[in-house]
XYZ file of C-alpha atoms in Angstrom:
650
model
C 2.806 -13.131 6.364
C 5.896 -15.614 6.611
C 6.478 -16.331 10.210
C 9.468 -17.583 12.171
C 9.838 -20.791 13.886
C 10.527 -19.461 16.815
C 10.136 -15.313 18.190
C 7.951 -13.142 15.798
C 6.937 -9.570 17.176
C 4.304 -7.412 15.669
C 4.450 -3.586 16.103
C 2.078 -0.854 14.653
C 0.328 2.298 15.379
C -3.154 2.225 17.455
C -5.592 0.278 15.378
C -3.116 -1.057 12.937
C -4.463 -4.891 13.150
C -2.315 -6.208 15.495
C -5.362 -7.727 17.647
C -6.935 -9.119 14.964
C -4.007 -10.633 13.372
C -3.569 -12.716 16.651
C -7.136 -13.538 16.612
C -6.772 -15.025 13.302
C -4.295 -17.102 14.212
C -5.941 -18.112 17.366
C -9.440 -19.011 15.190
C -7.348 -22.459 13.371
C -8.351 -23.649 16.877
C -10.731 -21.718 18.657
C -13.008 -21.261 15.601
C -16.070 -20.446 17.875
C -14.424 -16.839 18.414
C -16.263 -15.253 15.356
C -19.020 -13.001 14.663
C -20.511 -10.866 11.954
C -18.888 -8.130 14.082
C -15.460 -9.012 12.748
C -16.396 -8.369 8.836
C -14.725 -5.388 8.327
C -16.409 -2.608 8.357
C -14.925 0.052 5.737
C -15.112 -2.725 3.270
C -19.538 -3.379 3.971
C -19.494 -0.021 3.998
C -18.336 0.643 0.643
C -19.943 -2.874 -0.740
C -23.271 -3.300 1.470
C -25.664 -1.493 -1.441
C -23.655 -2.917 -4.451
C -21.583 -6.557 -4.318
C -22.963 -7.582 -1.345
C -26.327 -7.239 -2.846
C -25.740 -10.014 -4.793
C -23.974 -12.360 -1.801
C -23.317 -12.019 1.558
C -19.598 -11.185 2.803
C -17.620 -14.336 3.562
C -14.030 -14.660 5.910
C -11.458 -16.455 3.783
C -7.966 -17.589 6.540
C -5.166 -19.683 4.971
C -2.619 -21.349 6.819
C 0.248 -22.002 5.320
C 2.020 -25.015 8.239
C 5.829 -25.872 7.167
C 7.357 -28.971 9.288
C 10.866 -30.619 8.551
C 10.738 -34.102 8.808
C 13.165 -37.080 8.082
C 12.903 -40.676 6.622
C 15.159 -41.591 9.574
C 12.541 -40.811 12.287
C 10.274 -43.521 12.497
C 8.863 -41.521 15.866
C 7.675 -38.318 14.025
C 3.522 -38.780 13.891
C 3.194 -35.194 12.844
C 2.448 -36.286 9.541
C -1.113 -37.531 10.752
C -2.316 -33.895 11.901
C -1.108 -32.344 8.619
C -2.080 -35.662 6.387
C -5.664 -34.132 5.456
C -3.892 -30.872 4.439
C -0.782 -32.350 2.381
C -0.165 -30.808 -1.208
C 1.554 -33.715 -2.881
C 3.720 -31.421 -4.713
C 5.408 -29.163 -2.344
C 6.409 -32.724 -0.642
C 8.092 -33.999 -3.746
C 9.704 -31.137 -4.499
C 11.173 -30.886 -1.128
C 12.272 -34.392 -1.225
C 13.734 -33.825 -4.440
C 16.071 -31.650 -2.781
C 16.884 -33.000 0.353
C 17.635 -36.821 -0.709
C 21.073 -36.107 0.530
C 20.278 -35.807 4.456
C 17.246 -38.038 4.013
C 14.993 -34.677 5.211
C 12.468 -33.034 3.489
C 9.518 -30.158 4.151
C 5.765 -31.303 4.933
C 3.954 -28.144 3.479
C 0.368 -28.476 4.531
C -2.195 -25.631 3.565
C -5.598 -25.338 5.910
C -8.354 -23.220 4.371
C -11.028 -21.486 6.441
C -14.050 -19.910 5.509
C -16.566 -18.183 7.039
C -19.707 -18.153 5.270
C -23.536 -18.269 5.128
C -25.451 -21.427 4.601
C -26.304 -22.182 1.419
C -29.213 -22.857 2.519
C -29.986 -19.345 3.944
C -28.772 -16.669 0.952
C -31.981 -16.522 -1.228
C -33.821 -15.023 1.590
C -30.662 -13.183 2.591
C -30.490 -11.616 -0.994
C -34.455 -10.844 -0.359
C -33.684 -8.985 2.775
C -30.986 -6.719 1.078
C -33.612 -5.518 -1.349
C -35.429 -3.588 1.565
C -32.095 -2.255 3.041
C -31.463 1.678 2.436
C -28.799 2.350 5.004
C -25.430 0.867 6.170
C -26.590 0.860 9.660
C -29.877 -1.224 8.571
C -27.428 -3.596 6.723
C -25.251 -4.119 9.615
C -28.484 -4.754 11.694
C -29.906 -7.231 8.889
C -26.475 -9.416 8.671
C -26.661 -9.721 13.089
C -29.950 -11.439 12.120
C -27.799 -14.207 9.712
C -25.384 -14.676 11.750
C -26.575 -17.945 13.840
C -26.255 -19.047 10.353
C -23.027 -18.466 9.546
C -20.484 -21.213 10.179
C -16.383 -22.250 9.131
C -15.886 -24.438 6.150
C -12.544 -26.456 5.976
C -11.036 -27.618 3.111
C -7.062 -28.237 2.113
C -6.022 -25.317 0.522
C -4.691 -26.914 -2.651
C -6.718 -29.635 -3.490
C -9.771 -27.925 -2.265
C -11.094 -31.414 -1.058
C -13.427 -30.938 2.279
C -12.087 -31.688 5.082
C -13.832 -32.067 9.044
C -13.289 -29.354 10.958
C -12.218 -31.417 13.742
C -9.128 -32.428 12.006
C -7.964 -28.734 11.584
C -8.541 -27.988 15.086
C -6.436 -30.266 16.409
C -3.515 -29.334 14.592
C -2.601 -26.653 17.132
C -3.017 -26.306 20.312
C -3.072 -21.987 20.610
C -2.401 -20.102 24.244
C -3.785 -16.508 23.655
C -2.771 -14.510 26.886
C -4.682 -10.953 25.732
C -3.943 -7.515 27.229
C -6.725 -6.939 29.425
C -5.915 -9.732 31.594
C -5.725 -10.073 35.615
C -3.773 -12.612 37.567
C -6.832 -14.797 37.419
C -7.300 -14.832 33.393
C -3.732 -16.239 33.378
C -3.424 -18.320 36.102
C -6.050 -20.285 34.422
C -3.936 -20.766 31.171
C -1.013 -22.305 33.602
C -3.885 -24.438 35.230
C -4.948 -25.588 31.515
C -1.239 -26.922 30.707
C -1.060 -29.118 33.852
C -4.399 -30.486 33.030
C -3.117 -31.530 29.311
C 0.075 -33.067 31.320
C -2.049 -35.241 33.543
C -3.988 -36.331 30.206
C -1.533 -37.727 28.650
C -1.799 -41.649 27.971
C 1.119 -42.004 30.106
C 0.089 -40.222 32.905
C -3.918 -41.228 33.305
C -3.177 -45.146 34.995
C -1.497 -43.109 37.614
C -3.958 -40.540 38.025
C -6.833 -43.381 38.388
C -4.567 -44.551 40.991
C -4.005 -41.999 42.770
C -8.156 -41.263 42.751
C -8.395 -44.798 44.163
C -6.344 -44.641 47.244
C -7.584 -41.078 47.746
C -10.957 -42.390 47.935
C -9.941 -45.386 49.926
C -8.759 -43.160 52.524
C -11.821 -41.192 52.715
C -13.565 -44.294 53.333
C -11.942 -45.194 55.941
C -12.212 -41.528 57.429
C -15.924 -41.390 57.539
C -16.059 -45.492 58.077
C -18.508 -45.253 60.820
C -21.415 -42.662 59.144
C -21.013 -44.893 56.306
C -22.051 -47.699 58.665
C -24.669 -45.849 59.977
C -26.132 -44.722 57.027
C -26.457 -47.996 55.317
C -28.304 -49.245 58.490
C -30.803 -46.627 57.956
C -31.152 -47.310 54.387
C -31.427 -51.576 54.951
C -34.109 -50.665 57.613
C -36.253 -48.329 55.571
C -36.372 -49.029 52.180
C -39.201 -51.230 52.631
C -40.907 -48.610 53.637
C -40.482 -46.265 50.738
C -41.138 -49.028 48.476
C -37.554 -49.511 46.554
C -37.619 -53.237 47.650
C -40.307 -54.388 45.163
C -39.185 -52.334 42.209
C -35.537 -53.992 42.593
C -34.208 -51.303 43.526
C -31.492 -50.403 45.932
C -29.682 -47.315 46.987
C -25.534 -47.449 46.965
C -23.304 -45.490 48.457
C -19.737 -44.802 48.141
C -17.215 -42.011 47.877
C -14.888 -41.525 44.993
C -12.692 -38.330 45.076
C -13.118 -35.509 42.779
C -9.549 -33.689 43.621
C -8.434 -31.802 40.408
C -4.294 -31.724 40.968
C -4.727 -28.577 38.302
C -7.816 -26.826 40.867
C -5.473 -27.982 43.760
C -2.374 -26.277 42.275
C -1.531 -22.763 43.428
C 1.318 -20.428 42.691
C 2.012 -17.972 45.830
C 3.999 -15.536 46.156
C 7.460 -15.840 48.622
C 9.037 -12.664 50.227
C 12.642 -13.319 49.648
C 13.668 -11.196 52.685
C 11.045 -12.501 55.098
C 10.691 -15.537 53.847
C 6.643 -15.281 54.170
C 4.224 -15.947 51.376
C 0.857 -14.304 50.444
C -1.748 -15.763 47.587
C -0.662 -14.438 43.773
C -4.488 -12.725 44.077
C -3.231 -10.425 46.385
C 0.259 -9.761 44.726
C 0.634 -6.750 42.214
C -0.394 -7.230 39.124
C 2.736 -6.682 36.882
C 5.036 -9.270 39.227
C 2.043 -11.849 38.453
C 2.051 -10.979 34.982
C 5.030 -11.481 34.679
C 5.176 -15.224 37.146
C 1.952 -16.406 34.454
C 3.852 -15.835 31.291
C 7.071 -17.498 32.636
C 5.111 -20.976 33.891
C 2.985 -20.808 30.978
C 6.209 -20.987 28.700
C 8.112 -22.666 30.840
C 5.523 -25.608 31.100
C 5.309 -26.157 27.857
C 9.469 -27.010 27.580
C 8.639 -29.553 30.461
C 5.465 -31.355 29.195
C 6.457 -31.063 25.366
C 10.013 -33.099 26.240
C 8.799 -36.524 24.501
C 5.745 -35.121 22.395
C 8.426 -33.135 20.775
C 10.638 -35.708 20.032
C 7.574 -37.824 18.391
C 6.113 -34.713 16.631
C 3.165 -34.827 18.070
C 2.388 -31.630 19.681
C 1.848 -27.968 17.864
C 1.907 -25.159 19.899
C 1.534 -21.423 19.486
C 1.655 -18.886 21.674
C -0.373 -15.807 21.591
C 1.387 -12.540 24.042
C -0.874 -8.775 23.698
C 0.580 -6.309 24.458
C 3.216 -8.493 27.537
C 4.220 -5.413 28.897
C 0.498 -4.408 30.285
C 1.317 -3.981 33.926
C 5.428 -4.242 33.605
C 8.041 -1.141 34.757
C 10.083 -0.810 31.448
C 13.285 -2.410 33.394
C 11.327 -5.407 33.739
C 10.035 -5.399 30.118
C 13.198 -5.370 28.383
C 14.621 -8.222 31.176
C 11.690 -10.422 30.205
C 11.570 -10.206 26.570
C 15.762 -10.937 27.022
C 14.895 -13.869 28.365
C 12.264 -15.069 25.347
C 14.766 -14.191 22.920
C 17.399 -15.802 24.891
C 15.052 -18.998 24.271
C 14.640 -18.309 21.003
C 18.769 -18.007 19.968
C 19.131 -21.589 21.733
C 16.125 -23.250 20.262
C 14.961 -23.755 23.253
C 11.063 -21.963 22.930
C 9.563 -25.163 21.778
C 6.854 -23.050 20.229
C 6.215 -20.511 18.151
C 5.577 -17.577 19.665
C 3.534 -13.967 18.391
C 4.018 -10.692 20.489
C 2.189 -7.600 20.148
C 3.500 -4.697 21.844
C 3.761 -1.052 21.991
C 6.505 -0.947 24.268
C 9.997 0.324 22.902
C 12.060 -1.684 25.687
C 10.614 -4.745 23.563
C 11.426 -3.767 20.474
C 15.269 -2.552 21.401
C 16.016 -6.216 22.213
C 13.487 -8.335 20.372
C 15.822 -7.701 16.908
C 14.930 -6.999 13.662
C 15.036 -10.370 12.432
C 12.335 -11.288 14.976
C 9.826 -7.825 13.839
C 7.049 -7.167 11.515
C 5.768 -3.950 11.110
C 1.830 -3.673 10.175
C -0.223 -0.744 9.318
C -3.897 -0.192 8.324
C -4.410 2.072 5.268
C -7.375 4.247 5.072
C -7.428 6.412 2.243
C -9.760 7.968 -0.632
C -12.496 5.286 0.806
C -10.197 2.481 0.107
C -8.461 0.403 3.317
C -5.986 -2.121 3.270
C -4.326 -3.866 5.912
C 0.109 -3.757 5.045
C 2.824 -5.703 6.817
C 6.684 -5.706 6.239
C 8.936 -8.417 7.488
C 12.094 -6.329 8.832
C 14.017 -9.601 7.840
C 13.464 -9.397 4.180
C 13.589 -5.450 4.117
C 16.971 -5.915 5.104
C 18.063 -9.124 3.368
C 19.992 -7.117 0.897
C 21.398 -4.065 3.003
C 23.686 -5.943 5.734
C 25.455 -2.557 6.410
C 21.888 -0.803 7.164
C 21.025 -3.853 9.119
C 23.819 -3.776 11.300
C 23.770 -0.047 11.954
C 20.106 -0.437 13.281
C 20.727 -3.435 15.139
C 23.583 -1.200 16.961
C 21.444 2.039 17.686
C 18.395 1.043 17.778
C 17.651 2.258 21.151
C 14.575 2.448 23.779
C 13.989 6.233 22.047
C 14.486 5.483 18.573
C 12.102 2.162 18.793
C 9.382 4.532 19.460
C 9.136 5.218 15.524
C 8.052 2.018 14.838
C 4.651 2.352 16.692
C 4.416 6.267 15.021
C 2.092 6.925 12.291
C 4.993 9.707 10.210
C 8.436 9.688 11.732
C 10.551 12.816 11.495
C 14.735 11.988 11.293
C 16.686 14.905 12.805
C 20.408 15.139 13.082
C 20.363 16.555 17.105
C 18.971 17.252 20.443
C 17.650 21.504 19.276
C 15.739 19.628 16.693
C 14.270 17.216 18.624
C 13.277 19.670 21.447
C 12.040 22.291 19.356
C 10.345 20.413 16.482
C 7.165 20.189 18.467
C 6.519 23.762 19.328
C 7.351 24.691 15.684
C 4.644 22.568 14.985
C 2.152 24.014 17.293
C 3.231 27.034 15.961
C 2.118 26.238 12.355
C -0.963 24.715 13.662
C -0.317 20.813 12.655
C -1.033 19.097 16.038
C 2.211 16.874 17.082
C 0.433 14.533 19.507
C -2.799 14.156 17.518
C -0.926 12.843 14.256
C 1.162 10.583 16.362
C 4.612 11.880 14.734
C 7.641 10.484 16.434
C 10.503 12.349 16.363
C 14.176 10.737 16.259
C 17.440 11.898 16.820
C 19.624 9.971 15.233
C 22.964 11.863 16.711
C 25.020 12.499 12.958
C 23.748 12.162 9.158
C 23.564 8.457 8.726
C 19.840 9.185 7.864
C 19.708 5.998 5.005
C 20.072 3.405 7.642
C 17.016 4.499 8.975
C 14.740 5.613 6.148
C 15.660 1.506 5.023
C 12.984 0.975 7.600
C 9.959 2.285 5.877
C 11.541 2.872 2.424
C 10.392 0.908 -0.871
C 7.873 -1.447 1.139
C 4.085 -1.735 1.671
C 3.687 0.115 4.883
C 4.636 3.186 3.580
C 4.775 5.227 6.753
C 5.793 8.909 5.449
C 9.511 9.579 6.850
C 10.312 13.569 6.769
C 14.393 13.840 7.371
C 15.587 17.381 8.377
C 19.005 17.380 7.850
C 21.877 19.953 7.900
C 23.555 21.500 4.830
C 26.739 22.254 6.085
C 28.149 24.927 3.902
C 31.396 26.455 4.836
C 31.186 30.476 4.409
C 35.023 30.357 4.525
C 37.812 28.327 2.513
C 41.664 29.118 3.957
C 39.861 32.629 5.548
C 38.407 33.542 2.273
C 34.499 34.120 2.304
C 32.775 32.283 -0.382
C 30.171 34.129 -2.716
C 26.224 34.023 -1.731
C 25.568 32.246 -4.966
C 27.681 29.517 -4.259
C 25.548 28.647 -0.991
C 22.282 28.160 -3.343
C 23.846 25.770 -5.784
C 25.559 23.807 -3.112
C 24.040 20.213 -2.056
C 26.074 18.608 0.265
C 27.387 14.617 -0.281
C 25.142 12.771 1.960
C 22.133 14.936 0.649
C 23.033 13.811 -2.736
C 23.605 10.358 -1.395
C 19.874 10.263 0.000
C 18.560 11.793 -2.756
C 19.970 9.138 -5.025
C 19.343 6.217 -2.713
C 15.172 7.714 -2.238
C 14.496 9.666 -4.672
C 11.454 7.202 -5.709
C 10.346 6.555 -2.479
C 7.240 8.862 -2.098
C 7.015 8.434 1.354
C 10.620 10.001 2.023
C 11.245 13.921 1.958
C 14.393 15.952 2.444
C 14.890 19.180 4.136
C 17.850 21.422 4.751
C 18.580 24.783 5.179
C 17.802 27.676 2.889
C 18.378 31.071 4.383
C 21.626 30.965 4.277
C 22.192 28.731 7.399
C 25.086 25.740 8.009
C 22.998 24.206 10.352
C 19.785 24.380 12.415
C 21.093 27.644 14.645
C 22.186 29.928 12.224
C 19.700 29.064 9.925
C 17.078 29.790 12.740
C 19.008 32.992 13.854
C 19.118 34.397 9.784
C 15.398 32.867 9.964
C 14.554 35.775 12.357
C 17.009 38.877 10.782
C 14.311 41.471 11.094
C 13.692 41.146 14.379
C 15.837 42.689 16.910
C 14.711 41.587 19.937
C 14.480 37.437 19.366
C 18.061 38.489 17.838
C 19.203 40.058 21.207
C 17.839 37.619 22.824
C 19.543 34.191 21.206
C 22.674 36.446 21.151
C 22.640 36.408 24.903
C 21.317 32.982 25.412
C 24.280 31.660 23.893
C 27.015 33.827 24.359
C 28.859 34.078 27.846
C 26.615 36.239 30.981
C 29.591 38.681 30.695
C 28.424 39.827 27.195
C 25.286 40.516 28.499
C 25.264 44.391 28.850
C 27.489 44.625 25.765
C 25.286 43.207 23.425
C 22.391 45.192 24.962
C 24.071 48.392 24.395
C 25.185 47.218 20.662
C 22.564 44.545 19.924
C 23.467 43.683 16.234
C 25.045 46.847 14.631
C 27.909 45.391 12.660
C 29.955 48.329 13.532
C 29.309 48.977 16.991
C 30.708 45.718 17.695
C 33.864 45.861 15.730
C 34.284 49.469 17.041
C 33.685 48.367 20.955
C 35.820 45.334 20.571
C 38.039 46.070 23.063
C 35.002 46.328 25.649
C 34.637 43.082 25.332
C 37.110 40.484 28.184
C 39.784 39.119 26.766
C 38.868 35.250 26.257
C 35.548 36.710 24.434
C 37.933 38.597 22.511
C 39.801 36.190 21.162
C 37.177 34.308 20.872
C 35.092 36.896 18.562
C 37.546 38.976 17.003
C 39.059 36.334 14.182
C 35.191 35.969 13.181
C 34.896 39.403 12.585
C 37.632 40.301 11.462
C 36.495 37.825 8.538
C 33.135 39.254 7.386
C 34.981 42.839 7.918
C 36.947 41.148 4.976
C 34.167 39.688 3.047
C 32.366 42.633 3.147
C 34.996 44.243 1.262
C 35.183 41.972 -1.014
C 31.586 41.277 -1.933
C 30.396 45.194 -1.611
C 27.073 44.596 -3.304
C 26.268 41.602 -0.524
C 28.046 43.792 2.439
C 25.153 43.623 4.494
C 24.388 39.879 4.036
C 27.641 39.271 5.254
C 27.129 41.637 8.108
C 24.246 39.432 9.211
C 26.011 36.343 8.836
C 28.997 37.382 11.103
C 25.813 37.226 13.901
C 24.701 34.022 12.940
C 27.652 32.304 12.302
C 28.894 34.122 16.069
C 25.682 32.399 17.671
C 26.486 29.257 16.154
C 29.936 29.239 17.408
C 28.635 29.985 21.139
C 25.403 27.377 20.552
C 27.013 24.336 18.749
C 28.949 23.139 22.132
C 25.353 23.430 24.304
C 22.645 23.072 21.667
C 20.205 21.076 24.467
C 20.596 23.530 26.841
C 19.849 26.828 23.786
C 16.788 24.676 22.529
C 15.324 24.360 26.461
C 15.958 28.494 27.045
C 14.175 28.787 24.123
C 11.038 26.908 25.251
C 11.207 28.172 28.550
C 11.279 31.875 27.580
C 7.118 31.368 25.890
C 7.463 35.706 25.307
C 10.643 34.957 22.915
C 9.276 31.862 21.545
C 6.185 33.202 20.397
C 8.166 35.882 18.631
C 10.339 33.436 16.688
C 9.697 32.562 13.172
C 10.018 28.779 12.203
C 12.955 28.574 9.314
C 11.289 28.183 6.020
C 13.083 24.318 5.267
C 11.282 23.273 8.435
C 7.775 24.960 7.162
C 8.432 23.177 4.084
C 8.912 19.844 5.870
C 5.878 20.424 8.116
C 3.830 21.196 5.459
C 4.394 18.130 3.101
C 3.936 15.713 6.273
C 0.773 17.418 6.973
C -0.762 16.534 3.480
């Protein structure tokens, strides 16, 4: 993975190797947090009683550390950390083309392994021999692992190198999600101890020891007295005098300025304070992350300028604890930083929090995904940056609109597109309905409010993650041209432009399917009104849902006979009227014309009548329907969306 300087945020599904992509980067300098536990699984499970029969399983991390430097700056040490870890090459080739501003790239490449001791795998390959099961294995390897252990070398010259060297290239802050205000109060506590470290800063800590202990002295002056009178007359007595021995006392302070430090919390109304400890835990969340970063700007001001300090900062899951409000205000702030340089590390973010994501910006994301299928697994990331390097217009358009709701397909395992709000509301109950469980496959469902579905099948389109993106669309045929009904065949050879536009742009994508509607439908009503023809009472029933409450009795005295309606007409109030009679008056044509598909038409003029009522309230149709569970478990789910359903369930 190719990281930014600066912001980088890391979103996935549950289990996707978000975690364990943060421990990896934390390991170049805690090393110690390893254990045969971390091998992964699914792959000793397929290799325990074949390749690792022959040798044991090994950890392989490269880090890949890029730092612009220039021939100017006499200050920048930074050269020393990376020295060990320098391929010549990739710093002649840099200077080759940089001569001209006197800069040039310091690629350095640190190579970890995890691995058993040589020493260790002939009676390791001795012990695999009695193995029969995957659980023994497992068991067996816990057994090897106190002699397991990291191997260093520079990744392109594969010289050895000490591991203290690549240690103390960074120093890594890993603030996890199952934290309390303790846990992170004691990384804030750790950055003021580094401050009071520095070279700089120790002659006036001694000092400040000294006349701390000087004034002690004089506090207790007199049982010092006393106690050294004791000691003078007894130690005779005890014997110490003839062994040249004496006892000395004095009293040098042990104050810690980072133990003595506190952060409490003010009451900006009262103006009274009470410990962080026993503040809520999202406000001191949220206090922690801001010092932590915030300390770093302030100690970093002169190691930065010498290039002698790397720092990384490690953020699970930030919004553990946070109201959403306070989420998206935070992470504003960190990218804030970011645009004005001013982060002074580089930072990784894990979240599953939407507010995040809508302001973090795509440049800033990577998505990541665990694949598990037909035995194999493989771990998959895509850089949002580079998926949209060459499609500015896509870029921009998702920049724009992508929202706190639509954000939440990034963290979905499939992702169904819809055009509206019926779709979106009703979707999940179809679902149920055809027995493919809508929470347990962690589908997200997006409304993207028109038919600009490309923009957002760019997402997961032609990349390695691969999530499976089902877009139910509408076709939009028009029944009538200048009042003139078109013929039924023309509806099933018509494919609308931006159909043919996504077909065109996706039609290799695997992972992308199209939907629209087939029974005759424009859009999602009609199509699920034609969807349920035989059935007069969910027909009755959407008939009144949409139409006005004054058509109520009407249509339950005429339900959906064709003629009863155009004979009753003038039953019906006058703004209904007018409202319904050029409609009919139009299929009483086209069923003149087009005698063979009269009663087609016939049922059309209903559909395309519910439409016309629906399309100005479609929320408020879709929620009757779900409310109403006696007509909803009588409606039949349109066959395009039983087609969709069905290929997102394989």
């Amino acid at each position: 993975m190719d990281f930014n300087e600066g912001l980088n945020v890391i979103v996935g599904a549950n289990n996707s190797g978000k975690t364990g992509l943060l421990k990896a980067i934390h390991l170049i300098s805690c090393p110690e947090l390893i254990c045969t536990d971390d091998f992964n699984k699914n792959n000793i499970q397929q290799n325990y009683s074949s390749k690792y029969k022959e040798a044991p399983p090994e950890i392989t991390i490269k880090y890949l550390i890029e730092h612009d430097i220039s021939e100017d700056n006499t200050e920048d040490e930074s050269i020393i950390k990376l020295l060990s870890f320098i391929g010549m090459d990739k710093i002649s080739e840099s200077k080759a083309t940089s001569m001209e501003s006197l800069q040039y790239t310091i690629t350095a490449c640190v190579k970890m392994k995890y691995s058993l001791s040589t020493k260790e795998i002939g009676r390791y390959i001795e012990e695999v021999k009695k193995i029969n099961t995957f659980d023994e294995y497992c068991d067996m390897l816990k057994l090897f692992e106190k002699y397991y252990s990291w191997h260093y070398t520079n990744g392109v010259t594969e010289f050895d190198i000490d591991k203290k060297e690549a240690t103390n290239i960074f120093k890594v802050d890993f603030i996890e999600a199952e934290r309390n205000s303790g846990s992170v109060y004691k990384e804030t506590k750790g950055e003021i101890d580094k401050f009071l470290k520095a070279d700089e800063n120790m002659v006036t800590m001694q000092k400040f020891q000294q006349d701390i202990s000087s004034e002690m002295k004089k506090l207790i002056e007199q049982v010092l007295v006393n106690i050294q009178s004791l000691i003078d007359c007894e130690k005779n007595a005890i014997g110490l005098e003839k062994g040249y021995v004496a006892i000395a006392q004095d009293v040098r302070s042990t104050v810690s300025i980072s133990d003595s430090y506190v952060i409490d919390v003010r009451d900006t109304k009262s103006g009274y304070t009470v410990p962080l400890s026993h503040n809520g835990l999202g406000y001191n969340n949220l206090i922690n992350m801001y010092m932590l970063i915030r300390l770093t700007e302030i100690q970093k001001g002169k190691e930065i300028q010498k290039g002698k300090d790397f720092r990384i900062l490690c953020l699970e899951e930030p919004e553990s604890h946070l109201h959403p409000a306070m989420q998206y205000k935070l992470f504003k702030f960190l990218k804030n930083l970011d645009e004005t340089d001013s982060l002074k590390q580089q930072i990784f973010v894990t979240t599953h929090s939407s507010n995040i994501t809508a302001v973090a910006g795509l440049d800033n994301m990577f998505m990541i995904d665990y694949k598990r299928q037909d035995g194999d697994t493989e771990c998959v990331q895509q850089s949002l940056q580079i998926q949209f390097k060459d499609n500015e217009n896509s870029k921009k358009h998702m920049m724009k609109f992508l929202d706190v709701t639509r954000s939440d397909m990034l963290f979905a395992d499939k992702v169904i597109l819809v055009e509206g709000i019926a779709e979106k509301l009703l979707l999940p109950k179809f679902m149920d309905k055809l027995k493919y469980s809508y929470e347990d496959e962690h589908i997200s469902i997006v409304e993207i409010g028109g038919k600009h579905f490309s923009h957002f099948i760019n997402v997961f389109a032609h990349n390695a993650v691969q999530k499976k993106v089902l877009c139910v669309t509408d076709k939009d045929f028009k029944w009538f041209k200048s009042d003139v009904i078109e013929p039924i065949s023309n509806y099933t050879t018509f494919v609308p432009s931006h159909i043919e536009v996504l077909n065109k742009c996706f039609n290799d994508a695997t992972n992308v399917h199209i939907v629209s509607q087939q029974q005759l439908g424009q859009t999602f009503e009609d199509e699920l009104f034609m969807s349920n023809i035989e059935n007069d009472y969910v027909l009755t029933r959407l008939l009144q849902i949409a139409l006005p409450k004054t058509l109520k009795d009407f249509i339950d005295e005429n339900g959906t006979n064709f003629y009863k309606w155009w004979n009753n007409l003038e039953r019906i109030n006058k703004n209904s009227r007018d409202k319904i009679a050029p409609i009919l008056k139009k299929y009483i044509c086209a069923c003149k014309s087009y005698i063979k598909d009269a009663n087609t038409y016939k049922k059309l003029f209903f559909a395309e009548l519910f439409l016309t009522y629906a399309k100005d309230k479609k929320g408020d149709v879709a929620l009757s329907l779900l409310v109403e569970e006696n007509l909803m478990n009588k409606v039949i789910v349109p066959d395009y969306i039983k087609e969709g359903i069905k290929w997102l369930s394989k």
